[in-house]
Coordinates of C-alpha atoms in Angstrom, one line a residue:
Chain C
D781 CA 0.0 0.0 0.0
I782 CA 1.1 3.6 -0.6
Q783 CA 1.6 5.4 2.6
M784 CA 0.7 9.1 2.8
T785 CA 2.2 11.4 5.3
Q786 CA 1.4 15.0 6.0
S787 CA 3.2 17.8 7.8
P788 CA 2.6 19.5 10.0
S789 CA -0.1 17.5 11.9
S790 CA -1.5 20.7 13.3
L791 CA -0.8 24.4 12.9
S792 CA -2.0 27.5 14.5
A793 CA -2.6 30.5 12.2
S794 CA -4.4 33.8 12.1
V795 CA -6.9 35.3 9.7
G796 CA -5.1 36.6 6.7
D797 CA -2.1 34.2 7.0
R798 CA -0.7 32.2 4.1
V799 CA -0.8 28.5 5.0
T800 CA 1.1 25.7 3.4
I801 CA 0.5 22.0 4.1
T802 CA 2.8 19.2 2.8
C803 CA 1.9 15.7 1.7
R804 CA 4.4 13.0 0.8
A805 CA 3.7 9.6 -0.9
S806 CA 5.8 6.6 -0.2
L807 CA 5.9 5.7 -3.9
G808 CA 5.4 8.0 -7.0
I809 CA 1.8 8.6 -7.8
S810 CA 2.2 11.0 -10.7
N811 CA -0.5 13.7 -10.1
Y812 CA -3.2 11.3 -8.8
L813 CA -3.4 13.5 -5.6
A814 CA -6.5 15.1 -4.1
W815 CA -7.0 17.4 -1.1
F816 CA -10.1 17.5 1.1
Q817 CA -11.3 19.9 3.8
Q818 CA -13.4 18.5 6.7
K819 CA -15.1 20.5 9.4
P820 CA -16.3 18.8 12.7
G821 CA -19.4 16.7 12.2
K822 CA -19.3 17.2 8.4
A823 CA -18.4 15.1 5.4
P824 CA -15.1 15.8 3.7
K825 CA -15.3 18.3 0.8
S826 CA -13.2 18.1 -2.3
L827 CA -10.9 20.9 -2.8
I828 CA -8.2 19.9 -5.4
Y829 CA -7.8 17.0 -7.7
G830 CA -5.0 16.0 -10.1
A831 CA -2.6 17.6 -7.6
S832 CA -3.4 21.2 -8.9
S833 CA -6.9 21.4 -10.4
L834 CA -9.4 23.3 -8.4
Q835 CA -12.8 21.5 -7.9
S836 CA -15.8 23.5 -9.2
G837 CA -17.0 26.1 -6.7
V838 CA -13.8 26.1 -4.6
P839 CA -12.4 29.6 -4.1
S840 CA -9.1 30.4 -5.8
K841 CA -7.3 31.1 -2.5
F842 CA -6.8 27.3 -2.4
S843 CA -4.1 26.0 -4.7
G844 CA -2.2 22.8 -5.0
S845 CA 1.1 21.7 -6.5
G846 CA 3.5 18.9 -6.9
S847 CA 3.9 15.6 -8.7
G848 CA 5.5 12.3 -8.0
T849 CA 6.0 12.0 -4.2
D850 CA 5.8 15.6 -2.9
F851 CA 2.8 17.8 -2.8
T852 CA 1.5 21.0 -1.2
L853 CA -1.7 22.7 -0.5
T854 CA -1.6 26.4 0.0
I855 CA -4.3 28.7 1.4
S856 CA -3.4 32.2 0.2
S857 CA -5.2 34.2 2.9
L858 CA -6.8 32.3 5.7
Q859 CA -10.4 33.1 6.4
P860 CA -12.5 32.1 9.5
E861 CA -14.3 29.5 7.4
D862 CA -11.1 27.8 6.5
F863 CA -10.3 26.6 10.0
A864 CA -10.7 22.8 9.5
T865 CA -8.8 19.6 9.0
Y866 CA -7.2 18.9 5.7
Y867 CA -6.4 15.5 4.2
C868 CA -4.5 14.5 1.1
Q869 CA -5.3 11.3 -0.6
Q870 CA -3.8 9.4 -3.5
Y871 CA -5.9 7.6 -6.1
N872 CA -3.0 6.2 -8.2
S873 CA -3.4 2.7 -7.0
Y874 CA -5.6 0.5 -4.8
P875 CA -6.2 0.7 -1.9
F876 CA -6.7 4.4 -2.1
T877 CA -5.0 5.9 0.9
F878 CA -5.3 9.1 3.0
G879 CA -2.8 11.2 4.9
P880 CA -3.4 11.5 8.6
G881 CA -4.7 15.0 8.3
T882 CA -3.5 18.5 9.2
K883 CA -5.7 20.5 11.7
V884 CA -5.7 24.2 11.1
D885 CA -6.8 26.3 14.0
V886 CA -6.6 29.7 15.5
Chain M
Q48 CA -27.5 18.9 -8.5
V49 CA -25.6 15.9 -7.4
Q50 CA -26.8 14.4 -4.1
L51 CA -25.9 11.3 -2.1
V52 CA -28.3 10.5 0.6
Q53 CA -27.4 7.8 3.1
S54 CA -29.6 5.8 5.4
G55 CA -29.8 6.5 9.1
A56 CA -27.7 5.6 12.1
E57 CA -27.3 2.0 13.2
V58 CA -26.5 0.3 16.5
K59 CA -25.4 -3.3 16.3
K60 CA -23.9 -6.0 18.5
P61 CA -20.6 -7.5 18.0
G62 CA -20.7 -10.3 15.5
A63 CA -23.7 -8.9 13.8
S64 CA -23.9 -7.5 10.2
V65 CA -25.0 -4.0 9.1
K66 CA -26.3 -3.0 5.7
V67 CA -26.4 0.7 4.8
S68 CA -27.5 2.5 1.7
C69 CA -26.5 5.5 -0.4
Q70 CA -29.0 6.9 -2.9
A71 CA -27.7 9.0 -5.7
S72 CA -29.5 11.7 -7.7
G73 CA -28.8 14.5 -10.1
Y74 CA -26.5 12.6 -12.5
T75 CA -26.4 9.4 -14.5
F76 CA -25.9 6.7 -11.9
T77 CA -24.2 4.2 -14.2
S78 CA -21.6 6.6 -15.4
Y79 CA -19.8 7.0 -12.1
S80 CA -18.0 4.8 -9.7
M81 CA -19.1 4.8 -6.0
H82 CA -16.6 4.5 -3.0
W83 CA -17.0 3.8 0.7
V84 CA -14.8 5.5 3.2
R85 CA -15.0 5.3 7.0
Q86 CA -13.9 7.4 9.8
A87 CA -13.6 6.1 13.4
P88 CA -14.3 8.7 16.2
G89 CA -11.5 11.3 16.3
Q90 CA -9.6 9.4 13.6
G91 CA -8.7 10.0 10.0
L92 CA -10.2 8.7 6.8
E93 CA -10.0 5.1 5.7
W94 CA -10.9 3.9 2.2
M95 CA -12.8 0.6 2.2
G96 CA -14.0 -0.3 -1.4
I97 CA -15.4 0.7 -4.8
I98 CA -18.2 -0.4 -7.1
T99 CA -18.6 0.4 -10.7
P100 CA -22.5 0.9 -11.1
S101 CA -22.4 0.0 -14.7
G102 CA -21.2 -3.6 -14.4
G103 CA -21.1 -4.0 -10.6
S104 CA -17.4 -4.7 -10.4
T105 CA -15.9 -4.3 -7.0
S106 CA -12.7 -3.9 -5.2
Y107 CA -12.1 -4.0 -1.5
A108 CA -9.3 -3.0 0.8
E109 CA -7.5 -6.1 1.9
K110 CA -8.3 -5.5 5.6
F111 CA -12.1 -5.8 4.7
Q112 CA -11.9 -8.9 2.4
G113 CA -14.4 -11.5 3.4
R114 CA -16.3 -9.0 5.5
L115 CA -17.4 -6.3 3.1
T116 CA -19.9 -6.5 0.3
V117 CA -20.8 -3.6 -1.9
T118 CA -23.7 -3.9 -4.2
R119 CA -26.0 -1.6 -6.3
D120 CA -29.5 -1.3 -7.6
T121 CA -29.5 0.6 -10.9
S122 CA -33.3 0.8 -10.8
T123 CA -33.2 3.0 -7.7
S124 CA -29.7 4.5 -8.2
T125 CA -28.7 3.1 -4.8
V126 CA -25.5 1.6 -3.6
Y127 CA -25.3 -0.7 -0.5
M128 CA -22.5 -1.5 1.9
E129 CA -22.7 -4.6 4.1
L130 CA -20.2 -5.2 6.7
S131 CA -20.3 -8.5 8.6
S132 CA -18.8 -9.9 11.8
L133 CA -18.8 -6.5 13.4
R134 CA -16.2 -5.6 15.9
F135 CA -16.1 -2.8 18.5
E136 CA -13.5 -1.1 16.3
D137 CA -15.9 -0.9 13.4
T138 CA -17.6 1.9 15.2
A139 CA -17.3 4.8 12.7
V140 CA -19.1 7.2 10.4
Y141 CA -19.4 5.6 7.0
Y142 CA -19.4 7.7 4.0
C143 CA -20.3 7.0 0.3
A144 CA -18.4 9.1 -2.1
R145 CA -18.7 9.4 -5.9
G146 CA -15.8 8.8 -8.2
E147 CA -15.4 11.8 -10.5
S148 CA -15.5 9.7 -13.6
G149 CA -16.3 6.2 -14.8
S150 CA -12.5 5.4 -14.4
W151 CA -11.3 3.2 -11.6
Y152 CA -8.9 6.0 -10.8
S153 CA -10.7 9.2 -10.1
N154 CA -11.1 11.8 -7.4
L155 CA -14.0 11.6 -4.9
D156 CA -15.9 14.6 -5.7
Y157 CA -19.3 14.3 -3.9
W158 CA -19.8 12.8 -0.5
G159 CA -22.9 11.6 1.4
Q160 CA -23.7 13.0 4.8
G161 CA -22.3 10.0 6.6
I162 CA -23.9 7.2 8.7
L163 CA -22.8 6.5 12.2
V164 CA -22.6 2.8 12.9
T165 CA -22.1 1.9 16.6
V166 CA -21.0 -1.5 17.6
S167 CA -22.0 -2.0 21.2
S168 CA -22.9 -4.9 23.5

């Protein structure tokens, strides 16, 4: 199975901050990488697919980059509604696997 | 608009089975795969399996082999997930999630609201 790691596991930030989360795959996954946002008690929401493509309806403050084994999610200017947990996920091979999550709080 | 509506919460005893549903609407059901993902309390996301609604082909994570069965009913655009021989550690929220294309390798773009399955004696 492909192992996904994320760093940091949590971070504290302020409104207006630029935030970057890193995701690493144990094997190369090309660009088969997605990012999800999850708020407490809610289902995950798709933000980014194909490592850098923005899901329809997702604001452009979210961006993704990377290929192969190293990926990043950037939030350009953090807003109150962005405080959540973020997961990366590879869909290059089965079983699909998720990173452990990065909690972004105040 | 795309909607995935899941059935209600379940409470089961250890050793029992649970079967939950996910009804899709707002798109052509047979053109997209459907996945099941679970999340134990306070934990991360765990992929369980996939079904291709057109042909009903499935693939399951190895840890669920022999206990997990995913089926579909194209007449009602519903996917079912049955997990047998339940253990306390199967207590989790179970999500269905649509694969963004008919491919086996696609992003999970829409998610159901989740079903809490509690395993308790």
